[in-house]
Coordinates of C-alpha atoms in Angstrom, one line a residue:
Chain A
M21 CA 85.7 -165.8 126.8
I22 CA 88.5 -168.0 125.7
R23 CA 87.7 -171.7 126.2
P24 CA 90.5 -174.2 126.5
P25 CA 90.6 -176.0 123.1
L26 CA 89.3 -179.6 123.1
S27 CA 91.3 -181.7 120.7
R28 CA 89.5 -184.1 118.3
T29 CA 90.5 -187.1 120.4
L30 CA 89.0 -185.6 123.5
R31 CA 85.7 -184.6 121.7
Y32 CA 85.4 -188.1 120.4
R33 CA 86.0 -189.5 123.8
L34 CA 83.3 -187.3 125.4
V35 CA 80.8 -188.3 122.6
V36 CA 81.6 -192.0 123.1
L37 CA 81.2 -191.7 126.8
A38 CA 78.0 -189.8 126.6
L39 CA 76.6 -192.4 124.2
G40 CA 77.9 -195.2 126.5
N41 CA 76.2 -193.6 129.5
A42 CA 72.9 -193.4 127.5
V43 CA 73.2 -197.0 126.5
L44 CA 73.9 -198.1 130.1
I45 CA 70.9 -196.1 131.4
G46 CA 68.8 -197.9 128.8
I47 CA 70.1 -201.2 129.9
L48 CA 69.5 -200.3 133.5
A49 CA 65.9 -199.2 132.7
S50 CA 65.3 -202.6 131.0
L51 CA 66.8 -204.5 134.0
L52 CA 64.6 -202.8 136.6
D53 CA 61.9 -204.9 138.3
E54 CA 58.3 -204.0 137.9
G55 CA 57.4 -201.0 140.0
A56 CA 60.9 -199.9 140.6
S57 CA 61.8 -196.7 138.9
L58 CA 65.0 -195.3 137.3
A59 CA 64.6 -192.5 139.8
R60 CA 65.9 -194.7 142.6
V61 CA 69.1 -195.3 140.7
F62 CA 69.6 -191.7 140.1
V63 CA 68.9 -190.7 143.7
G64 CA 71.7 -193.1 144.7
I65 CA 74.3 -191.5 142.6
G66 CA 75.3 -189.0 145.2
R67 CA 76.0 -191.6 147.9
H68 CA 77.6 -194.3 145.7
A69 CA 79.4 -192.3 143.0
G70 CA 79.7 -189.0 144.8
P71 CA 83.0 -189.3 146.5
V72 CA 84.7 -190.7 143.3
L73 CA 83.2 -188.0 141.1
I74 CA 84.0 -185.2 143.4
A75 CA 87.6 -186.4 143.9
A76 CA 87.9 -186.9 140.2
Y77 CA 87.3 -183.1 139.6
G78 CA 90.2 -182.3 141.9
L79 CA 92.5 -185.0 140.5
S80 CA 91.7 -183.8 136.9
G81 CA 93.4 -180.5 137.7
V82 CA 96.4 -182.4 139.1
V83 CA 96.6 -184.7 136.1
F84 CA 96.3 -181.7 133.7
T85 CA 99.7 -180.6 135.0
G86 CA 101.2 -184.0 134.4
A87 CA 101.3 -184.9 138.1
I88 CA 99.1 -187.6 139.8
D89 CA 97.8 -188.3 143.3
L90 CA 97.6 -191.9 144.4
S91 CA 97.2 -191.2 148.1
M92 CA 93.5 -190.1 148.1
G93 CA 92.1 -193.2 149.8
S94 CA 94.6 -192.9 152.6
I95 CA 94.0 -189.2 153.0
I96 CA 90.3 -189.9 153.4
A97 CA 91.2 -192.5 156.0
V98 CA 93.0 -189.8 158.1
S99 CA 90.0 -187.5 157.7
G100 CA 87.9 -190.4 158.8
S101 CA 89.9 -190.9 161.9
V102 CA 89.7 -187.2 162.8
F103 CA 86.0 -187.3 162.1
G104 CA 85.5 -190.4 164.2
I105 CA 87.4 -189.0 167.2
L106 CA 85.7 -185.6 167.1
V107 CA 82.2 -187.3 166.9
H108 CA 83.2 -189.5 169.8
E109 CA 84.2 -186.5 171.9
G110 CA 80.8 -184.9 171.1
T111 CA 82.2 -181.8 169.3
H112 CA 79.8 -179.4 167.6
P113 CA 78.9 -180.7 164.1
V114 CA 80.2 -177.5 162.3
V115 CA 83.6 -178.0 163.9
V116 CA 83.6 -181.7 163.0
L117 CA 82.8 -181.1 159.4
C118 CA 85.3 -178.3 159.1
A119 CA 88.0 -180.3 160.7
T120 CA 87.3 -183.3 158.5
M121 CA 87.5 -181.2 155.4
T122 CA 90.5 -179.2 156.4
T123 CA 92.5 -182.4 157.2
A124 CA 92.0 -183.7 153.7
W125 CA 92.7 -180.3 152.2
A126 CA 95.9 -179.9 154.2
L127 CA 97.2 -183.4 153.4
A128 CA 96.6 -183.1 149.7
S129 CA 98.3 -179.7 149.6
L130 CA 101.2 -181.2 151.6
N131 CA 101.6 -183.7 148.7
G132 CA 101.9 -180.7 146.3
V133 CA 104.4 -179.0 148.6
A134 CA 106.5 -182.2 148.7
V135 CA 106.4 -182.6 144.9
V136 CA 107.5 -179.0 144.4
I137 CA 110.2 -178.8 147.1
L138 CA 111.8 -182.2 146.7
R139 CA 111.5 -182.1 142.9
I140 CA 110.8 -185.8 142.6
P141 CA 108.0 -187.3 140.5
A142 CA 104.5 -186.9 142.0
L143 CA 103.9 -190.6 141.4
I144 CA 106.6 -191.5 143.9
V145 CA 105.6 -188.8 146.4
T146 CA 102.0 -189.9 146.5
L147 CA 102.8 -193.6 146.4
A148 CA 104.8 -192.9 149.6
A149 CA 101.9 -190.8 150.9
L150 CA 99.6 -193.7 150.2
A151 CA 101.5 -195.8 152.7
I152 CA 102.3 -193.0 155.2
H153 CA 98.8 -191.6 155.6
R154 CA 97.3 -195.1 156.1
G155 CA 99.7 -195.4 159.0
V156 CA 98.9 -191.9 160.2
A157 CA 95.2 -192.7 160.2
L158 CA 95.8 -195.7 162.4
I159 CA 98.1 -193.9 164.8
V160 CA 95.8 -190.9 165.1
A161 CA 92.9 -193.2 165.9
D162 CA 95.1 -195.0 168.5
L163 CA 96.2 -191.8 170.1
G164 CA 92.7 -190.1 170.0
L165 CA 90.7 -193.0 171.4
A166 CA 91.5 -194.9 174.5
D167 CA 89.7 -198.1 173.5
F168 CA 90.4 -198.1 169.8
S169 CA 90.4 -201.6 168.3
G170 CA 89.9 -201.3 164.6
G171 CA 86.6 -199.5 164.3
I172 CA 85.2 -196.1 165.5
G173 CA 81.4 -196.1 165.9
V174 CA 79.9 -192.8 164.9
G175 CA 76.3 -193.7 165.2
V176 CA 73.6 -192.2 163.0
D177 CA 74.0 -188.6 164.0
Y178 CA 75.5 -187.7 160.7
Q179 CA 73.3 -189.8 158.5
W180 CA 71.1 -186.8 157.9
T181 CA 73.5 -186.2 155.0
G182 CA 71.9 -189.3 153.4
S183 CA 71.1 -189.4 149.7
A184 CA 69.7 -185.9 149.5
T185 CA 72.7 -184.0 150.9
A186 CA 75.1 -186.2 149.1
N187 CA 73.3 -185.4 145.8
V188 CA 73.3 -181.6 146.6
V189 CA 77.0 -181.7 147.4
L190 CA 77.7 -183.7 144.2
V191 CA 75.6 -181.4 142.0
G192 CA 77.2 -178.3 143.6
A193 CA 80.7 -179.7 143.2
S194 CA 80.0 -180.6 139.6
L195 CA 78.7 -177.2 138.7
L196 CA 81.6 -175.6 140.5
A197 CA 84.1 -177.8 138.6
L198 CA 82.5 -177.3 135.2
T199 CA 82.3 -173.5 135.7
F200 CA 85.9 -173.5 137.0
G201 CA 87.0 -175.4 134.0
A202 CA 85.2 -173.1 131.5
L203 CA 85.8 -169.7 133.0
A204 CA 88.8 -169.7 135.3
K205 CA 92.3 -169.2 134.3
S206 CA 93.9 -171.9 136.5
P207 CA 92.8 -174.9 134.5
R208 CA 94.4 -173.5 131.4
L209 CA 97.6 -172.9 133.4
F210 CA 97.4 -176.5 134.6
L211 CA 97.1 -177.7 131.0
A212 CA 99.9 -175.4 129.9
R213 CA 102.2 -176.8 132.6
G214 CA 101.3 -180.3 131.5
D215 CA 101.9 -179.6 127.9
S216 CA 105.3 -177.9 128.2
E217 CA 107.2 -176.8 131.2
D218 CA 109.6 -174.7 129.2
A219 CA 106.8 -172.9 127.4
C220 CA 105.2 -172.2 130.7
R221 CA 108.4 -170.7 132.1
L222 CA 108.9 -168.6 129.0
Q223 CA 105.5 -167.2 129.4
G224 CA 106.5 -166.0 132.9
V225 CA 104.5 -168.5 134.7
S226 CA 106.3 -170.5 137.4
P227 CA 105.6 -174.2 136.7
R228 CA 106.1 -175.1 140.3
S229 CA 103.5 -172.7 141.6
V230 CA 101.1 -174.0 139.0
I231 CA 101.5 -177.5 140.3
L232 CA 101.1 -176.2 143.9
R233 CA 97.8 -174.5 142.9
A234 CA 96.6 -177.7 141.2
F235 CA 97.1 -179.7 144.4
F236 CA 95.5 -176.9 146.4
V237 CA 92.3 -177.1 144.3
H238 CA 92.5 -180.9 144.4
G239 CA 92.6 -180.7 148.2
F240 CA 89.4 -178.7 148.3
F241 CA 87.5 -181.3 146.2
L242 CA 89.1 -184.2 148.1
G243 CA 87.8 -182.6 151.3
L244 CA 84.3 -182.6 150.0
A245 CA 84.7 -186.2 148.9
A246 CA 85.9 -187.1 152.3
L247 CA 82.9 -185.4 153.9
V248 CA 80.5 -187.4 151.7
T249 CA 82.4 -190.6 152.4
V250 CA 82.6 -190.4 156.2
S251 CA 79.1 -189.1 156.7
N252 CA 77.6 -192.1 155.1
L253 CA 79.3 -194.6 157.4
R254 CA 78.2 -195.9 160.8
T255 CA 81.6 -197.3 161.7
I256 CA 84.9 -195.9 160.5
E257 CA 87.7 -198.4 160.1
P258 CA 90.9 -196.5 159.4
A259 CA 92.6 -199.6 158.1
R260 CA 90.0 -200.3 155.5
I261 CA 88.0 -197.2 154.7
A262 CA 88.3 -196.0 151.1
Q263 CA 90.8 -198.7 150.2
G264 CA 91.3 -198.7 146.4
F265 CA 89.6 -195.4 146.2
E266 CA 92.4 -193.9 144.2
L267 CA 92.0 -196.6 141.5
D268 CA 88.4 -195.7 140.9
V269 CA 89.2 -192.0 140.8
V270 CA 92.2 -192.4 138.4
G271 CA 90.0 -194.7 136.3
A272 CA 87.3 -192.1 136.0
V273 CA 89.7 -189.3 135.1
V274 CA 91.6 -191.3 132.6
L275 CA 88.5 -192.8 131.1
G276 CA 87.3 -189.3 130.6
G277 CA 90.1 -188.6 128.1
T278 CA 92.6 -186.8 130.4
S279 CA 96.1 -187.7 129.4
V280 CA 98.2 -189.1 132.2
F281 CA 101.2 -187.2 130.7
G282 CA 99.3 -183.9 131.2
G283 CA 98.4 -181.1 128.8
E284 CA 95.1 -182.6 127.7
G285 CA 91.8 -183.2 129.4
S286 CA 88.5 -181.8 130.6
Y287 CA 86.4 -181.7 133.7
A288 CA 83.4 -182.9 131.7
G289 CA 85.4 -186.0 130.9
A290 CA 85.9 -186.8 134.6
L291 CA 82.1 -186.4 135.1
L292 CA 81.2 -188.6 132.2
G293 CA 83.9 -191.2 132.9
G294 CA 82.9 -191.5 136.6
L295 CA 79.2 -191.8 135.7
F296 CA 80.1 -194.4 133.1
L297 CA 81.9 -196.6 135.7
H298 CA 79.0 -196.0 138.2
F299 CA 76.3 -197.0 135.7
L300 CA 78.3 -200.0 134.6
E301 CA 78.5 -201.2 138.2
Q302 CA 74.8 -200.6 138.8
S303 CA 73.9 -202.5 135.7
L304 CA 76.0 -205.4 136.8
I305 CA 74.3 -205.3 140.2
Y306 CA 70.8 -205.1 138.7
A307 CA 71.7 -207.9 136.2
G308 CA 72.5 -210.1 139.2
V309 CA 76.1 -210.5 138.3
S310 CA 78.2 -211.8 141.2
P311 CA 80.1 -209.0 142.9
Y312 CA 83.3 -210.9 142.3
Y313 CA 83.0 -210.2 138.6
R314 CA 82.6 -206.4 139.0
D315 CA 86.3 -205.6 139.5
V316 CA 87.1 -207.6 136.4
V317 CA 84.5 -205.8 134.3
S318 CA 85.6 -202.4 135.5
G319 CA 89.2 -203.2 135.0
L320 CA 88.5 -204.5 131.5
T321 CA 86.5 -201.5 130.6
I322 CA 89.2 -199.0 131.6
L323 CA 91.8 -201.1 129.8
S324 CA 89.8 -201.5 126.6
V325 CA 88.6 -197.9 126.2
I326 CA 92.1 -196.5 126.8
G327 CA 93.8 -199.4 124.9
V328 CA 91.7 -198.8 121.8
D329 CA 92.4 -195.1 122.1
C330 CA 96.2 -195.6 122.4
W331 CA 96.2 -198.1 119.6
L332 CA 94.4 -195.7 117.3
H333 CA 96.9 -192.9 117.9
R334 CA 99.9 -195.1 118.0
R335 CA 101.1 -194.4 114.5
A336 CA 100.6 -190.7 114.8
R337 CA 102.5 -190.6 118.1
R338 CA 105.3 -192.7 116.8
L339 CA 105.7 -190.4 113.8
E340 CA 105.6 -187.4 116.1
E341 CA 108.3 -189.0 118.3
L342 CA 110.7 -189.7 115.4
R343 CA 110.1 -186.4 113.6
Chain B
V5 CA 121.9 -194.0 146.5
K6 CA 125.3 -195.4 146.9
H7 CA 125.5 -199.1 148.0
S8 CA 127.6 -198.2 151.0
T9 CA 124.8 -195.9 152.2
L10 CA 122.4 -198.8 152.0
V11 CA 124.8 -201.1 153.9
I12 CA 125.2 -198.5 156.6
L13 CA 121.4 -198.0 156.7
L14 CA 121.1 -201.8 157.1
A15 CA 123.6 -201.8 160.0
I16 CA 121.8 -199.0 161.7
E17 CA 118.5 -200.8 161.4
L18 CA 119.9 -204.0 162.8
A19 CA 121.6 -202.1 165.7
V20 CA 118.4 -200.2 166.6
F21 CA 116.3 -203.3 166.6
A22 CA 118.9 -205.2 168.6
I23 CA 118.9 -202.4 171.2
L24 CA 115.1 -202.4 171.3
E25 CA 114.8 -206.2 171.4
R26 CA 117.6 -206.8 173.9
P27 CA 118.3 -210.3 172.9
D28 CA 120.0 -212.8 175.1
L29 CA 123.1 -213.2 172.9
D30 CA 124.6 -216.1 174.8
A31 CA 121.5 -218.2 174.2
R32 CA 121.5 -217.4 170.6
G33 CA 125.0 -218.3 169.6
G34 CA 126.7 -215.0 170.2
L35 CA 126.5 -211.9 168.0
S36 CA 127.3 -213.7 164.8
G37 CA 124.7 -216.4 165.5
Y38 CA 122.2 -213.7 166.2
L39 CA 122.9 -211.8 163.0
V40 CA 122.9 -214.9 160.9
D41 CA 119.6 -215.8 162.4
W42 CA 118.3 -212.4 161.5
L43 CA 119.4 -212.4 157.9
E44 CA 118.1 -215.9 157.5
R45 CA 114.7 -214.9 158.7
V46 CA 114.7 -211.7 156.5
I47 CA 115.8 -213.5 153.4
E48 CA 113.1 -216.2 153.9
Q49 CA 110.5 -213.6 154.6
T50 CA 111.3 -211.3 151.7
A51 CA 112.1 -214.1 149.1
P52 CA 109.0 -213.3 147.0
A53 CA 109.6 -209.6 147.1
S54 CA 113.3 -210.0 146.2
I55 CA 112.5 -212.3 143.3
V56 CA 109.9 -209.9 141.8
A57 CA 112.2 -206.9 142.5
F58 CA 114.7 -208.3 140.1
G59 CA 112.2 -208.0 137.3
M60 CA 110.9 -204.7 138.6
T61 CA 114.4 -203.2 138.4
I62 CA 114.4 -204.0 134.7
I63 CA 111.0 -202.6 134.1
I64 CA 111.8 -199.4 136.0
A65 CA 115.0 -199.1 134.0
T66 CA 112.9 -199.0 130.8
A67 CA 111.1 -196.0 132.3
G68 CA 108.1 -198.1 133.0
I69 CA 106.4 -199.4 136.2
D70 CA 104.4 -202.4 137.1
L71 CA 101.8 -201.8 139.7
S72 CA 100.1 -205.2 139.1
V73 CA 102.8 -207.4 140.7
G74 CA 100.9 -207.9 144.0
S75 CA 97.8 -208.9 142.2
M76 CA 99.8 -211.1 139.8
V77 CA 101.5 -213.0 142.6
A78 CA 98.2 -213.4 144.4
F79 CA 96.5 -214.6 141.2
V80 CA 99.0 -217.3 140.5
A81 CA 98.8 -218.3 144.1
C82 CA 95.0 -218.5 143.8
V83 CA 95.4 -220.7 140.7
L84 CA 97.7 -223.0 142.7
G85 CA 95.2 -222.9 145.6
S86 CA 92.3 -223.9 143.5
F87 CA 93.9 -227.3 142.8
P88 CA 93.2 -230.2 145.1
A89 CA 96.2 -231.4 147.2
S90 CA 97.7 -234.6 145.9
A91 CA 101.1 -235.9 144.6
D92 CA 100.0 -234.8 141.1
F93 CA 100.1 -231.2 142.3
W94 CA 103.6 -230.8 141.1
W95 CA 102.7 -231.9 137.6
T96 CA 99.4 -230.1 137.2
A97 CA 99.2 -227.0 139.4
V98 CA 102.8 -225.9 139.4
P99 CA 103.4 -225.8 135.6
L100 CA 100.0 -224.2 135.1
G101 CA 100.9 -221.6 137.7
L102 CA 104.1 -220.8 135.8
V103 CA 102.2 -220.6 132.5
T104 CA 99.7 -218.3 134.1
G105 CA 102.5 -216.1 135.3
V106 CA 104.0 -215.8 131.9
A107 CA 100.5 -215.0 130.4
L108 CA 99.8 -212.3 132.9
G109 CA 103.2 -210.7 132.4
A110 CA 102.8 -210.9 128.6
A111 CA 99.4 -209.3 128.9
N112 CA 101.0 -206.3 130.6
G113 CA 103.7 -206.3 128.0
L114 CA 101.2 -206.4 125.1
L115 CA 99.3 -203.5 126.6
V116 CA 102.5 -201.4 127.1
A117 CA 104.4 -202.4 124.0
R118 CA 101.8 -203.1 121.3
L119 CA 99.0 -200.8 122.3
D120 CA 101.5 -198.2 123.5
M121 CA 99.6 -197.5 126.7
P122 CA 101.3 -195.6 129.5
P123 CA 102.7 -198.3 131.8
I124 CA 101.1 -196.8 134.9
I125 CA 97.6 -196.8 133.4
A126 CA 98.0 -200.3 131.8
T127 CA 99.3 -201.9 135.0
L128 CA 96.8 -200.0 137.2
G129 CA 94.1 -201.6 135.0
T130 CA 95.5 -205.1 135.2
M131 CA 96.1 -204.6 138.9
I132 CA 92.3 -204.3 139.3
L133 CA 91.7 -207.0 136.7
F134 CA 94.0 -209.6 138.2
R135 CA 92.6 -208.9 141.7
G136 CA 89.1 -209.4 140.4
G137 CA 90.4 -212.7 138.9
C138 CA 91.5 -213.8 142.4
Y139 CA 88.0 -213.2 143.8
I140 CA 86.4 -215.0 140.9
L141 CA 88.7 -218.0 141.5
L142 CA 88.4 -218.2 145.3
G143 CA 85.5 -215.9 146.4
D144 CA 85.8 -215.3 150.1
V145 CA 87.1 -218.7 150.9
E146 CA 90.6 -219.3 152.2
R147 CA 92.2 -222.3 150.5
A148 CA 95.1 -224.3 151.9
P149 CA 95.9 -227.4 149.8
F150 CA 99.6 -226.8 150.3
Y151 CA 99.9 -228.6 153.6
D152 CA 99.0 -231.9 152.0
V153 CA 101.2 -231.7 149.0
P154 CA 104.2 -233.9 149.6
G155 CA 107.4 -231.9 149.8
Y156 CA 105.7 -228.5 149.4
E157 CA 106.8 -227.0 152.7
E158 CA 110.4 -227.3 151.5
L159 CA 109.7 -224.3 149.2
G160 CA 109.3 -222.1 152.1
S161 CA 112.5 -223.2 153.8
F162 CA 115.6 -221.1 153.9
A163 CA 117.5 -223.7 151.9
I164 CA 115.2 -223.4 148.9
S165 CA 114.1 -219.7 149.0
G166 CA 117.6 -218.6 149.9
T167 CA 119.1 -220.6 147.0
A168 CA 116.5 -219.2 144.6
V169 CA 117.1 -215.6 145.6
L170 CA 120.9 -215.9 145.7
S171 CA 121.1 -217.8 142.4
L172 CA 118.8 -215.4 140.7
Y173 CA 120.8 -212.4 141.8
C174 CA 124.2 -213.9 141.4
V175 CA 123.8 -216.0 138.2
G176 CA 120.9 -214.1 136.6
G177 CA 122.3 -210.7 137.6
F178 CA 125.8 -211.6 136.3
L179 CA 124.5 -212.8 133.0
F180 CA 122.2 -209.8 132.7
H181 CA 125.0 -207.5 133.6
R182 CA 127.2 -208.9 130.8
S183 CA 124.5 -209.1 128.2
R184 CA 123.6 -206.8 125.4
R185 CA 120.0 -206.7 126.7
R186 CA 121.1 -204.7 129.6
R187 CA 122.5 -201.9 127.5
E188 CA 119.5 -202.0 125.2
I189 CA 117.1 -201.7 128.1
L190 CA 119.0 -198.8 129.6
L191 CA 119.0 -197.0 126.3
I192 CA 115.3 -197.6 125.9
G193 CA 114.7 -196.2 129.3
G194 CA 117.1 -193.3 128.9
N195 CA 116.1 -192.2 125.5
R196 CA 113.3 -194.0 123.7
V197 CA 113.7 -192.0 120.5
A198 CA 117.4 -192.7 120.3
A199 CA 116.7 -196.3 120.9
R200 CA 114.3 -196.4 117.9
Y201 CA 116.8 -194.6 115.7
A202 CA 119.5 -197.0 116.8
G203 CA 117.3 -199.8 115.4
L204 CA 116.6 -201.5 118.7
R205 CA 113.5 -203.6 118.8
V206 CA 111.9 -201.5 121.5
E207 CA 108.6 -203.3 121.5
R208 CA 110.2 -206.7 121.7
R209 CA 112.4 -205.7 124.7
L210 CA 109.5 -204.2 126.6
L211 CA 107.4 -207.3 126.0
E212 CA 110.2 -209.5 127.3
A213 CA 110.7 -207.3 130.4
Y214 CA 107.1 -207.5 131.4
A215 CA 106.9 -211.2 130.6
L216 CA 109.9 -211.8 132.8
V217 CA 108.1 -210.1 135.7
G218 CA 105.3 -212.5 135.1
V219 CA 107.6 -215.5 135.3
L220 CA 109.2 -214.2 138.4
A221 CA 105.8 -213.5 140.0
A222 CA 104.9 -217.1 139.4
V223 CA 108.1 -218.2 141.2
A224 CA 107.5 -215.8 143.9
S225 CA 104.0 -217.1 144.5
L226 CA 105.4 -220.7 144.8
L227 CA 107.8 -219.4 147.5
Y228 CA 105.0 -217.4 149.1
T229 CA 102.5 -220.3 149.3
G230 CA 105.3 -222.6 150.4
R231 CA 105.8 -220.4 153.4
N232 CA 102.3 -219.2 154.2
F233 CA 100.4 -222.5 153.3
S234 CA 97.2 -220.7 152.6
I235 CA 95.9 -218.2 150.2
Q236 CA 92.9 -215.9 150.1
A237 CA 91.8 -213.5 147.3
G238 CA 92.8 -210.4 149.2
A239 CA 96.3 -211.5 149.9
L240 CA 99.5 -209.6 149.2
A241 CA 97.9 -206.1 149.1
G242 CA 100.6 -203.5 149.2
F243 CA 103.2 -206.0 147.9
E244 CA 103.9 -203.7 144.9
L245 CA 104.7 -200.9 147.2
Q246 CA 107.3 -203.0 149.0
V247 CA 108.9 -204.0 145.8
I248 CA 108.9 -200.5 144.3
V249 CA 110.4 -199.0 147.5
A250 CA 113.2 -201.6 147.4
V251 CA 114.0 -201.0 143.8
V252 CA 114.0 -197.3 144.0
L253 CA 115.9 -197.3 147.2
G254 CA 118.5 -199.4 145.5
G255 CA 119.3 -196.6 143.1
T256 CA 117.3 -197.4 140.0
R257 CA 116.1 -194.2 138.4
V258 CA 112.3 -193.9 138.2
E259 CA 112.7 -191.9 135.0
G260 CA 114.6 -194.9 133.5
G261 CA 118.0 -195.2 132.1
A262 CA 119.9 -196.4 135.2
A263 CA 119.6 -199.6 137.2
S264 CA 121.4 -201.5 139.9
L265 CA 120.6 -205.1 140.7
V266 CA 123.0 -205.1 143.7
G267 CA 121.3 -202.0 145.0
T268 CA 117.9 -203.6 144.5
F269 CA 119.0 -206.6 146.6
L270 CA 120.3 -204.3 149.3
G271 CA 117.0 -202.3 149.1
V272 CA 115.0 -205.5 149.6
L273 CA 117.1 -206.3 152.7
V274 CA 116.6 -202.8 154.1
V275 CA 112.8 -203.0 153.6
G276 CA 112.7 -206.6 154.9
V277 CA 114.7 -205.9 158.1
L278 CA 112.4 -203.0 158.8
E279 CA 109.3 -205.1 158.4
E280 CA 110.7 -208.1 160.2
G281 CA 111.9 -205.9 163.1
L282 CA 108.6 -204.1 163.5
R283 CA 106.7 -207.4 163.4
G284 CA 108.4 -208.3 166.7
A285 CA 107.7 -204.9 168.2
A286 CA 105.1 -206.3 170.6
L287 CA 107.8 -208.3 172.4
W288 CA 110.1 -205.3 173.0
P289 CA 110.8 -205.0 176.7
G290 CA 110.3 -201.6 178.3
V291 CA 109.0 -199.8 175.3
E292 CA 105.5 -198.4 175.9
L293 CA 103.9 -196.2 173.3
A294 CA 100.3 -194.9 173.1
F295 CA 99.9 -196.5 169.6
K296 CA 100.8 -199.8 168.0
I297 CA 104.3 -199.7 166.8
S298 CA 103.5 -201.9 163.9
H299 CA 101.5 -199.0 162.4
L300 CA 104.8 -197.2 162.0
R301 CA 105.7 -199.7 159.3
Y302 CA 103.6 -197.8 156.7
I303 CA 105.1 -194.5 157.6
L304 CA 108.7 -195.7 157.6
L305 CA 108.1 -197.5 154.2
G306 CA 106.8 -194.2 152.7
V307 CA 109.6 -192.1 154.2
L308 CA 112.2 -194.5 152.9
L309 CA 110.7 -194.3 149.4
V310 CA 110.7 -190.5 149.3
A311 CA 114.1 -190.3 150.9
G312 CA 115.6 -192.8 148.5
V313 CA 114.3 -191.0 145.4
W314 CA 115.2 -187.6 146.8
L315 CA 118.8 -188.6 147.6
E316 CA 119.2 -190.3 144.2
S317 CA 117.9 -187.2 142.3
R318 CA 120.1 -184.9 144.4
T319 CA 123.3 -186.9 143.8
R320 CA 122.4 -187.0 140.2
S321 CA 121.9 -183.3 139.8
R322 CA 125.2 -182.6 141.6
R323 CA 127.0 -185.0 139.2
E324 CA 125.4 -183.4 136.2
R325 CA 126.4 -179.9 137.4
R326 CA 130.0 -180.9 137.6
P327 CA 131.8 -179.9 134.4

């Protein structure tokens, strides 16, 4: 078995994040009230951090290739509209869940197709998709429901997913992603494309089909993330659901050591990065910090971890550039 | 995109909206009066976006991007809004707002230039950070001290905002066009390594460019509050998208190395006319659709962005293929 090589930077990042997670869990344990147990925090992971973590696995593959997807929140909004309408019509649950997932999958793959066919940066395509799909979500809801006025009530029929199911989905997706990263050939192709398009082509691998494949895999994970998101809500508001979701996911992926220029990264990094942000938020909640400060703290964390990392490698990169 | 294409696009937009709106031309001073009225409204409405787009053009020309502009304008507005209304407002709040703007822009610049962070990650982080700052300053309250500041409503009038925009683009644009800075920035964006070998102070120029966006964001937030009179922490979401679409549509290359301020101004107008036109959609006589037409705004904005970049890259590759 050939494992993708982890650079020293990446190994350090994983160790730092693992330690950071351990420290945060320690802090959480000390903050808990009498009688409350750490188990409650862990049980909540699936519901609260599940969507971000699951989407982070998919996005990792995309970022490995040097592309990015900023439209995830809006895609989940479209999925949410579809979900809400189908629940409203009383469709069979299997159909509802399949349709929700397929919507997200199809739209994410469509991003990939657009990147490959139009040959313009993924940043631009998905920034546009961020706007387009938010509009699509609203229009779909308008067209699908006669009395749509901002929110679609879906009741509690799908709340059976609850914590337990969300956790099962999260663990399943994590195992799948880690196994995929360790054993499959695709992640190494993604990394190869991100590292050097020319080398990729010389090896007889079409860079464009690699990108397409990365978006396809991304769509699958995004579909799962959409399922976990929408099945935990009682009312779906297409205008507001999953707003800012992409920031959390990109934050988790990049915090995990994946380079935004592609060619370097790991699925374990996405897991550790996402968990770190989640535990950080939970500690702030348990410490009684006002919710207004949470964005600032998570923004500062992302900036400082990546900032220190970039600063440390600045000299080496500059020399490399001028060589 | 050629400037003539943008002008034609603008004309098409105005014609389509005029047909849909069916204005009573005689009551509104004939066709010319109607058009002047339109442009006045659009320039007034898009003044903040066009001010910031000037800086964004320069940033994108250096192969960077600034996703934090929306949060930045909102943060400065929140700083302004947290002052009590009095005649002293002009001597306390306004200078502090400008200083805040410079500081925020310089913070972005330091992250990008000194720490060598990828601009998209750095400004994604500060986007979350500054937005968090807004919530810390204002919480969920909506503040509106601007009504009671003597002379403040002048800032939102066409006289002031139009003068600000036109003088920025005419005087600032002319000076920038003639200056050595422009060529240095284009070289930094087109070929960073060559710029370093040529002995340009790359870090200094980048820092200046990001700080300039900060200043412009502060000015934009004066114009914004002068027009809207109230500010809440969640304001101006999606502002960065509007600005980036305008800049990219104007023919500035997202990979850096080519910029057009005239194009940016036309791009702002195209986006502005679209938004302004769709805002009045509820009053269109005889147009009945199953969904709210204003939702189309998101979709058209996204489509414009993709179309702009695609056309730009296509014309470029054709030009490069020519011997």
